[in-house]
PDB file of C-alpha atoms in Angstrom:
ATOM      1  CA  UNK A   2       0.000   0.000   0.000  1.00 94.00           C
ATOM      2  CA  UNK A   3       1.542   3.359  -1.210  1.00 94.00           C
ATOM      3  CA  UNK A   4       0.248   6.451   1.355  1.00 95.00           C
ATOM      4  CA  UNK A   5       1.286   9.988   0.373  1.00 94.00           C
ATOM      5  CA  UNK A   6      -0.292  12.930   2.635  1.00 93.00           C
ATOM      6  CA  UNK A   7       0.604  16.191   3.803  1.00 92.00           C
ATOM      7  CA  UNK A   8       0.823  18.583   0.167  1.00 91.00           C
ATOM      8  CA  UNK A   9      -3.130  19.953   0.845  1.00 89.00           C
ATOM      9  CA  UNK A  10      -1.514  20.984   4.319  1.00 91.00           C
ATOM     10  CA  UNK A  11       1.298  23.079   2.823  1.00 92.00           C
ATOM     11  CA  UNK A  12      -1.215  24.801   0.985  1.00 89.00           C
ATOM     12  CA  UNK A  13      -3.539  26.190   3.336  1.00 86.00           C
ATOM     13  CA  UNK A  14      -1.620  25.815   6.658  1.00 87.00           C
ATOM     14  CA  UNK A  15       1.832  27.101   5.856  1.00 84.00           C
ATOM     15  CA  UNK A  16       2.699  28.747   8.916  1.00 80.00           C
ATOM     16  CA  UNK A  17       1.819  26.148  11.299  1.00 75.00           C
ATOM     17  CA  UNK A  18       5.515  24.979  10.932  1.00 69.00           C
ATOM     18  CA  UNK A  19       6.144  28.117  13.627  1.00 70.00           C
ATOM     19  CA  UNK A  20       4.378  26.540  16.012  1.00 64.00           C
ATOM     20  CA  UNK A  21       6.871  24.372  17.677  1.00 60.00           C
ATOM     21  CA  UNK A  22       4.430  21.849  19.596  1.00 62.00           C
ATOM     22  CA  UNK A  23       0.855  20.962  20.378  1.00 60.00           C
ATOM     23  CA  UNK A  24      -1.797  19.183  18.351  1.00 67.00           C
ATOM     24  CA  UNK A  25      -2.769  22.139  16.474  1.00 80.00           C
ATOM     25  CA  UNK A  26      -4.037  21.675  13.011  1.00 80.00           C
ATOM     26  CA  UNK A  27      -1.398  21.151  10.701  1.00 83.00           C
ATOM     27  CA  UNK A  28       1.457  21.402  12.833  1.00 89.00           C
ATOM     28  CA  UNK A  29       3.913  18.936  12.837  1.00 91.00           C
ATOM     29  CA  UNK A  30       3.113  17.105  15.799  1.00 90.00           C
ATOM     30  CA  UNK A  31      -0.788  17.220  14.739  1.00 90.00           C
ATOM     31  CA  UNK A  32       0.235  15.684  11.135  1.00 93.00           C
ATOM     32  CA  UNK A  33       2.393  12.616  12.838  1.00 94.00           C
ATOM     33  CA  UNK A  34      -0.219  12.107  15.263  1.00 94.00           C
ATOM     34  CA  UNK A  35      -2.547  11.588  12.374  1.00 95.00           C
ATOM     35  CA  UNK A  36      -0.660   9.707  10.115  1.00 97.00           C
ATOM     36  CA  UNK A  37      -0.317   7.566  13.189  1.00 97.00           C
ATOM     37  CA  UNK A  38      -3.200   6.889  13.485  1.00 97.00           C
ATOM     38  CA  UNK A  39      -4.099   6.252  10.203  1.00 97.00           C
ATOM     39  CA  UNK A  40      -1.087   3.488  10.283  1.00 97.00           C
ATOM     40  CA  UNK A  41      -2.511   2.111  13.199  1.00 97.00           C
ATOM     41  CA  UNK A  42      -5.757   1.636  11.921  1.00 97.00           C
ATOM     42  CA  UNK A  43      -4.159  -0.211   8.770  1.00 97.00           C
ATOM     43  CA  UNK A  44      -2.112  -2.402  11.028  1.00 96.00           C
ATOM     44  CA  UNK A  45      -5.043  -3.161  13.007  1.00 96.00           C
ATOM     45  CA  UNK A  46      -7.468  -3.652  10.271  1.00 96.00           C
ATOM     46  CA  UNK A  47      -5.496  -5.221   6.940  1.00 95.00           C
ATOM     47  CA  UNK A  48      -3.255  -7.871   8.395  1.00 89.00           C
ATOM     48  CA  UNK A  49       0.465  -8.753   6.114  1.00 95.00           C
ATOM     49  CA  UNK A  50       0.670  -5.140   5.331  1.00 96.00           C
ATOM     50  CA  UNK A  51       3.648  -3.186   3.322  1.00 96.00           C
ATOM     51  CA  UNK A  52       3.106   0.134   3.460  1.00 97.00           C
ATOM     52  CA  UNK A  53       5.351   2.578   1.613  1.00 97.00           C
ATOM     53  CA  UNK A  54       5.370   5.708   3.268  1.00 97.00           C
ATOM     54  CA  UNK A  55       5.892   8.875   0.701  1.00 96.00           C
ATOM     55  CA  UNK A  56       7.752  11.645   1.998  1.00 96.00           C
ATOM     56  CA  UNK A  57       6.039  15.054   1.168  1.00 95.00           C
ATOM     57  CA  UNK A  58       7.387  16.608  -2.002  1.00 94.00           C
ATOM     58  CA  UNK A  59       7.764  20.680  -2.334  1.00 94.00           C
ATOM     59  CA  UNK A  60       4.767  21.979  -3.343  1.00 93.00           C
ATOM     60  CA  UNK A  61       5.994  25.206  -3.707  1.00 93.00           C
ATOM     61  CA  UNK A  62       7.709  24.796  -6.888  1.00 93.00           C
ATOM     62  CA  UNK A  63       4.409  24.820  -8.253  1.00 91.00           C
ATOM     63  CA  UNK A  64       4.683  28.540  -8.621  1.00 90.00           C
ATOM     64  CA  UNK A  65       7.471  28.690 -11.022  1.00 89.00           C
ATOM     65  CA  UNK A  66       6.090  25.784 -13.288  1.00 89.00           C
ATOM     66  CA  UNK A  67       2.887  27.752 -13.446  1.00 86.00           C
ATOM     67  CA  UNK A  68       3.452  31.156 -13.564  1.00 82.00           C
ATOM     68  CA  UNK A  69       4.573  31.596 -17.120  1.00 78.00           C
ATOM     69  CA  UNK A  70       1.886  28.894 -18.422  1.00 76.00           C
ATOM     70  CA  UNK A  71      -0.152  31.226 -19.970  1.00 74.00           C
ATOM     71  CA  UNK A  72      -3.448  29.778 -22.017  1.00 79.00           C
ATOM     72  CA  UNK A  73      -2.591  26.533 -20.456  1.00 81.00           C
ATOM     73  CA  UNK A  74      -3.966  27.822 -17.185  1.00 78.00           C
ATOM     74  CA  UNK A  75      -6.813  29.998 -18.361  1.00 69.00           C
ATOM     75  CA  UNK A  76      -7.856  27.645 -21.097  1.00 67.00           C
ATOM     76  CA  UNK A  77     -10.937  26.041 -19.556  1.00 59.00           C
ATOM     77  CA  UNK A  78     -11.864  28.262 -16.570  1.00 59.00           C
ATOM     78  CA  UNK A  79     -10.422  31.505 -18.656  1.00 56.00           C
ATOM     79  CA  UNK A  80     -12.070  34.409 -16.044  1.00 53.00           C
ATOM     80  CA  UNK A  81     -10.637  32.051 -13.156  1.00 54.00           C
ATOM     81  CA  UNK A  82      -7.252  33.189 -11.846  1.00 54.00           C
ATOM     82  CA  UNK A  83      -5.905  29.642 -10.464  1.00 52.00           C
ATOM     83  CA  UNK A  84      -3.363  30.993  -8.154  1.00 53.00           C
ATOM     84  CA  UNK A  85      -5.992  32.652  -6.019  1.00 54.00           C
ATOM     85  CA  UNK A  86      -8.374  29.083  -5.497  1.00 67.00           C
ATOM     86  CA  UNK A  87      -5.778  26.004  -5.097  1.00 76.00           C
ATOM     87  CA  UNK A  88      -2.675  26.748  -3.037  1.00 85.00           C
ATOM     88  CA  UNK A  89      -2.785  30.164  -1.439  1.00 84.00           C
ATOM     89  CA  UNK A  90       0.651  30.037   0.209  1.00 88.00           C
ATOM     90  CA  UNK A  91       2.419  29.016  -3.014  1.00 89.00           C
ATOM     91  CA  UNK A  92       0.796  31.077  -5.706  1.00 85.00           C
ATOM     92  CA  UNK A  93       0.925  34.772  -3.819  1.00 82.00           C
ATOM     93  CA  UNK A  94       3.069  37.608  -5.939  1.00 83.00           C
ATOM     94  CA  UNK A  95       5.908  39.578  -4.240  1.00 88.00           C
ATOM     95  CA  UNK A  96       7.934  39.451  -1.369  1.00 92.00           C
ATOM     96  CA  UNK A  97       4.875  38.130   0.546  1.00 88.00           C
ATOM     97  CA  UNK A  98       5.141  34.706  -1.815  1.00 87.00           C
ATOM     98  CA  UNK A  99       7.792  34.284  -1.352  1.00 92.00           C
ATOM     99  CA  UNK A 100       7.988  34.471   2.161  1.00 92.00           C
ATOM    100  CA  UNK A 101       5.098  32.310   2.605  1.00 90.00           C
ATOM    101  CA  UNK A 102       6.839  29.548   0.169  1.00 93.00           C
ATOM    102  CA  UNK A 103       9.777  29.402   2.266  1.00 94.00           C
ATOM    103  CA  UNK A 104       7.382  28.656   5.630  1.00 93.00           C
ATOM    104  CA  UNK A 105       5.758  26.285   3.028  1.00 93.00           C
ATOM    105  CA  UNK A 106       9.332  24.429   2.583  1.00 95.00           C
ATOM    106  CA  UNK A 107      10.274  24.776   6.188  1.00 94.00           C
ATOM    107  CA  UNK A 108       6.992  23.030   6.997  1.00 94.00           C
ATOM    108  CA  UNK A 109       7.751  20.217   4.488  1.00 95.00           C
ATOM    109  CA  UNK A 110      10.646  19.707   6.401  1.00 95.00           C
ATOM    110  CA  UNK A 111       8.824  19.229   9.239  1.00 94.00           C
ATOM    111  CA  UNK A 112       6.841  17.116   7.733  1.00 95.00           C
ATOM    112  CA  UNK A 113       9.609  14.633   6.493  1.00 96.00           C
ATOM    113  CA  UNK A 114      11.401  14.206   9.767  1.00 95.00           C
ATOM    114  CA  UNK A 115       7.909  13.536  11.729  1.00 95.00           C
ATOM    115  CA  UNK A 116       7.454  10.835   8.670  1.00 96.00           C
ATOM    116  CA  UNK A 117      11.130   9.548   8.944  1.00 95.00           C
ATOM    117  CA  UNK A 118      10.270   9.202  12.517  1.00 96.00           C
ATOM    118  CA  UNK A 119       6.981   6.929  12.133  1.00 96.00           C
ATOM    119  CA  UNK A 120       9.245   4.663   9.844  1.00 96.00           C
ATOM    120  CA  UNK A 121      11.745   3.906  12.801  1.00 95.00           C
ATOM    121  CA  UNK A 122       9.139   3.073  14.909  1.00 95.00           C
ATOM    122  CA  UNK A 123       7.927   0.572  12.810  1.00 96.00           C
ATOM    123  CA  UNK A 124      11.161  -0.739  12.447  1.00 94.00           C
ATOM    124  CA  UNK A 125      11.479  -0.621  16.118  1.00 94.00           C
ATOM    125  CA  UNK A 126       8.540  -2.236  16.764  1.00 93.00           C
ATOM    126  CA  UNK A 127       9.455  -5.389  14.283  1.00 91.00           C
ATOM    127  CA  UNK A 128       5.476  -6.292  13.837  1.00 94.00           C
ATOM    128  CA  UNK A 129       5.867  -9.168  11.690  1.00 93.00           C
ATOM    129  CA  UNK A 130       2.387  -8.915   9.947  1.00 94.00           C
ATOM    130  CA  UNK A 131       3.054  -5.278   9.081  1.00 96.00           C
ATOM    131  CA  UNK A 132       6.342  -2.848   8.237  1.00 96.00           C
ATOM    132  CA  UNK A 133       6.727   0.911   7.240  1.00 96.00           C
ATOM    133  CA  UNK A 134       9.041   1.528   4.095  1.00 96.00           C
ATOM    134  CA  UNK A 135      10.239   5.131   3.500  1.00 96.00           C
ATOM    135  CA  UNK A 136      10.189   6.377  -0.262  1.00 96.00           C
ATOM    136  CA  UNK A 137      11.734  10.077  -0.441  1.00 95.00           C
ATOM    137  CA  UNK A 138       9.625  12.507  -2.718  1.00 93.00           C
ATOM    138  CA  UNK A 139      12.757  14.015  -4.445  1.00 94.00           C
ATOM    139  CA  UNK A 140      10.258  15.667  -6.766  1.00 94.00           C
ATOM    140  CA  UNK A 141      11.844  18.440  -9.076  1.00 93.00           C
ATOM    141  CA  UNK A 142       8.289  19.634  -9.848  1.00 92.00           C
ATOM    142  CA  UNK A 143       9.772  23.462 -11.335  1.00 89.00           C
ATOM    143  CA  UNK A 144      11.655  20.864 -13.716  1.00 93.00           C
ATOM    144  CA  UNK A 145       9.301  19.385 -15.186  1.00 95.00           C
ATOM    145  CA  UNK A 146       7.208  20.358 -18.485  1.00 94.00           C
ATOM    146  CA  UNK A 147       3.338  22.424 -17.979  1.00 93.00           C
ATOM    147  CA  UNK A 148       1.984  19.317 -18.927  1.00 93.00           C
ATOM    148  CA  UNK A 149       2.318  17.971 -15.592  1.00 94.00           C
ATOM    149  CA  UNK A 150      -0.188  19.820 -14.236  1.00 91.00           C
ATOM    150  CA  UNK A 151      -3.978  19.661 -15.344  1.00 88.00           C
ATOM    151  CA  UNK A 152      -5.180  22.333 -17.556  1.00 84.00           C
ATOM    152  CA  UNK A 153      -8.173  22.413 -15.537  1.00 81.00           C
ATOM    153  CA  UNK A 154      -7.208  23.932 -12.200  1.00 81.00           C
ATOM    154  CA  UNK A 155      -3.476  24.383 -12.967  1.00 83.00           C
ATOM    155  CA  UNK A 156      -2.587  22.556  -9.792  1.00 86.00           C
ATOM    156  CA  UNK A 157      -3.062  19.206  -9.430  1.00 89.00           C
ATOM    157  CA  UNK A 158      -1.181  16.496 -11.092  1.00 93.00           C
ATOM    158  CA  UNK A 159      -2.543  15.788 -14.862  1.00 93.00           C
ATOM    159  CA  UNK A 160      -2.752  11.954 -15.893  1.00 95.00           C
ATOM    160  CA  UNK A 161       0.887  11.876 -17.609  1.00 95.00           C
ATOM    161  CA  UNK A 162       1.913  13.196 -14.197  1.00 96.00           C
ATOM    162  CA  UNK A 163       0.564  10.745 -12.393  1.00 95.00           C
ATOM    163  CA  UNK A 164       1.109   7.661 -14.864  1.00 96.00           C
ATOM    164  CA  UNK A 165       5.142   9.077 -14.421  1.00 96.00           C
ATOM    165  CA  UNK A 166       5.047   9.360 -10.242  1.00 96.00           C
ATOM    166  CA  UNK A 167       3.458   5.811 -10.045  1.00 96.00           C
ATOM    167  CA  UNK A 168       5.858   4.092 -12.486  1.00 96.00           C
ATOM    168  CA  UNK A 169       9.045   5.889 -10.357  1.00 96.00           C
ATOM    169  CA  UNK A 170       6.992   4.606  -7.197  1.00 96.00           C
ATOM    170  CA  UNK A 171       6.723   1.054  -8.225  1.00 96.00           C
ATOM    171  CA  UNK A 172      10.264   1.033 -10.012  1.00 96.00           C
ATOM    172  CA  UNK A 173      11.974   2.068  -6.588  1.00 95.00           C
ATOM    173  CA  UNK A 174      10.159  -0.163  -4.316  1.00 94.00           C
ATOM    174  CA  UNK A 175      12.556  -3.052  -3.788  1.00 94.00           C
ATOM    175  CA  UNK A 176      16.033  -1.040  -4.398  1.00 93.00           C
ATOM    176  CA  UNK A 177      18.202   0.417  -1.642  1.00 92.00           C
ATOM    177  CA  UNK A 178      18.333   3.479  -0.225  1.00 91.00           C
ATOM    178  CA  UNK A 179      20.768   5.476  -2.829  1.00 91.00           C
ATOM    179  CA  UNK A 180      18.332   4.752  -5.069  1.00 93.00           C
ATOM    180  CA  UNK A 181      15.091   5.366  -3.369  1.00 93.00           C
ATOM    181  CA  UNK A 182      16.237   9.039  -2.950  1.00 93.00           C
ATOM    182  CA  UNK A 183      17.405   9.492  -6.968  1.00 93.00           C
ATOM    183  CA  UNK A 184      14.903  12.480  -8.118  1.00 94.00           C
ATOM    184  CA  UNK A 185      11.756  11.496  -9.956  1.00 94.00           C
ATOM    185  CA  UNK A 186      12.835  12.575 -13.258  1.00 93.00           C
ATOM    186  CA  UNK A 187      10.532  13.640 -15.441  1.00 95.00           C
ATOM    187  CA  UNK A 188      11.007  10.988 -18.569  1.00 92.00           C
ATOM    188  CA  UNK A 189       9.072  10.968 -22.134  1.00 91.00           C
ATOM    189  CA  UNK A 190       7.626   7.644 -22.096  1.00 92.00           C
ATOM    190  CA  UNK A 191       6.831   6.039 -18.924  1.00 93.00           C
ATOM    191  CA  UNK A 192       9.193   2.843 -18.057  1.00 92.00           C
ATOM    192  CA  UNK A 193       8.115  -0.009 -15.286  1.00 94.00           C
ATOM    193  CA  UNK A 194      10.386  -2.546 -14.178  1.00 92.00           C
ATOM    194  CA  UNK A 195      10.037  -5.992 -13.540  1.00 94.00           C
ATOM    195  CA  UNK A 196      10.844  -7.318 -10.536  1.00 92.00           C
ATOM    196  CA  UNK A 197      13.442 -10.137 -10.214  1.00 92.00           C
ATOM    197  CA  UNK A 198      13.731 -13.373  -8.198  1.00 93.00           C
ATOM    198  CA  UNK A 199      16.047 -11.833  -5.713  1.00 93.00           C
ATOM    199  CA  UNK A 200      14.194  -8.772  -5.264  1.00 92.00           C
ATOM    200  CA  UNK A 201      12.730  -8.016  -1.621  1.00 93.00           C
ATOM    201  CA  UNK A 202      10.962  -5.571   0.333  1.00 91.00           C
ATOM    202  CA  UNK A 203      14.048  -3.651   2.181  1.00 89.00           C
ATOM    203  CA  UNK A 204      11.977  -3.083   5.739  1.00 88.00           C
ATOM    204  CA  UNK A 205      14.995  -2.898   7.427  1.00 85.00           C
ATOM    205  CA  UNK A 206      17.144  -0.014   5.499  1.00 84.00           C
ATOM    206  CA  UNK A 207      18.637   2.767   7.841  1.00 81.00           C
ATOM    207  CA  UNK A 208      17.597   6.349   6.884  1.00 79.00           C
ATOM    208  CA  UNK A 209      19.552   9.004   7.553  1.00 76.00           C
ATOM    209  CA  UNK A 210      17.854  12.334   8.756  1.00 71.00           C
ATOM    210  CA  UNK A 211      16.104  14.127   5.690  1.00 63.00           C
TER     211      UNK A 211
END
């Protein structure tokens, strides 16, 4: 099971990363006490579980790959301005943006180490029905091309996007560390690989802090 959570956060709750502690919403120790909880549930519920944990990728480069995109953006909603509707902290103008992209970033941050953190306890815990893998999100979104975003909101990931995320998801999933944190590359035609006899499910890899 593949669980990725936390970008919708970023968006609207950017400056929840200053508040160092209490279960305040979107905070950092609200967000691992919810993805907690969620894992418990699944470990609880689904028995001879995998699940590989996505780390939370930076949202704010969705501001550079979209602020240039011209009719791509206004296309279908054309008297719509996107950056004021999907991600208020990482589409604002001026020195204001960009402030608020940086908390953005610092909260992502956040994010990953409370995630890295979940992932050791798992290993800690040594539950043989269920284990936590860690997948980076090494994500060079202001990379890649406009089409990886839908023309419809400008924002969200468009089909080739996600057909290219799920493919580097899958490809990664029994490889080591060094190559579980290589950067999703944006490729041209989408590649799987097969898995092999020797490949396993790496439960037990060491993570340094992100």
């Amino acid at each position: 099971m593949s669980f990725q959570i936390g970008s919708n956060d970023l968006c609207t709750l950017c400056l929840a990363g200053e508040i160092p502690r209490g279960p305040i919403p979107g905070s950092p120790t609200a967000f691992e006490a919810d993805v907690l909880e969620a894992l418990e549930y699944i470990r609880n519920h689904i028995p001879n579980t995998v699940v590989n944990l996505l780390g939370v990728f930076q949202v704010s480069a969705i501001y550079n790959l979209t602020r240039h995109a011209g009719e791509y953006c206004s296309r279908n909603l054309p008297t719509l301005p996107h950056y004021t509707i999907e991600c208020t902290c990482a589409m604002s103008d001026g020195p204001v943006g960009d402030w608020y992209r940086s908390e953005m970033d610092k909260l992502q941050e956040k994010y990953n180490q409370r995630l890295l953190k979940i992932v050791r306890h798992y290993q800690e815990l040594d539950d043989p029905s269920f284990a936590v893998l860690w997948q980076p999100a090494v994500i060079p979104l202001s990379e890649y091309p406009i089409i990886a975003v839908s023309d419809v909101d400008c924002f969200h990931p468009s089909t080739a996007n996600h057909q290219r995320i799920a493919a580097g998801i899958w490809n990664r999933l029994t490889l080591d560390a060094a190559e579980r944190r290589k950067d999703f590359a944006w490729e041209e035609a989408v590649m799987l690989r097969c898995l092999e006899d020797d490949d396993r499910l790496q439960t037990r890899t060491e993570w340094e802090d992100e």
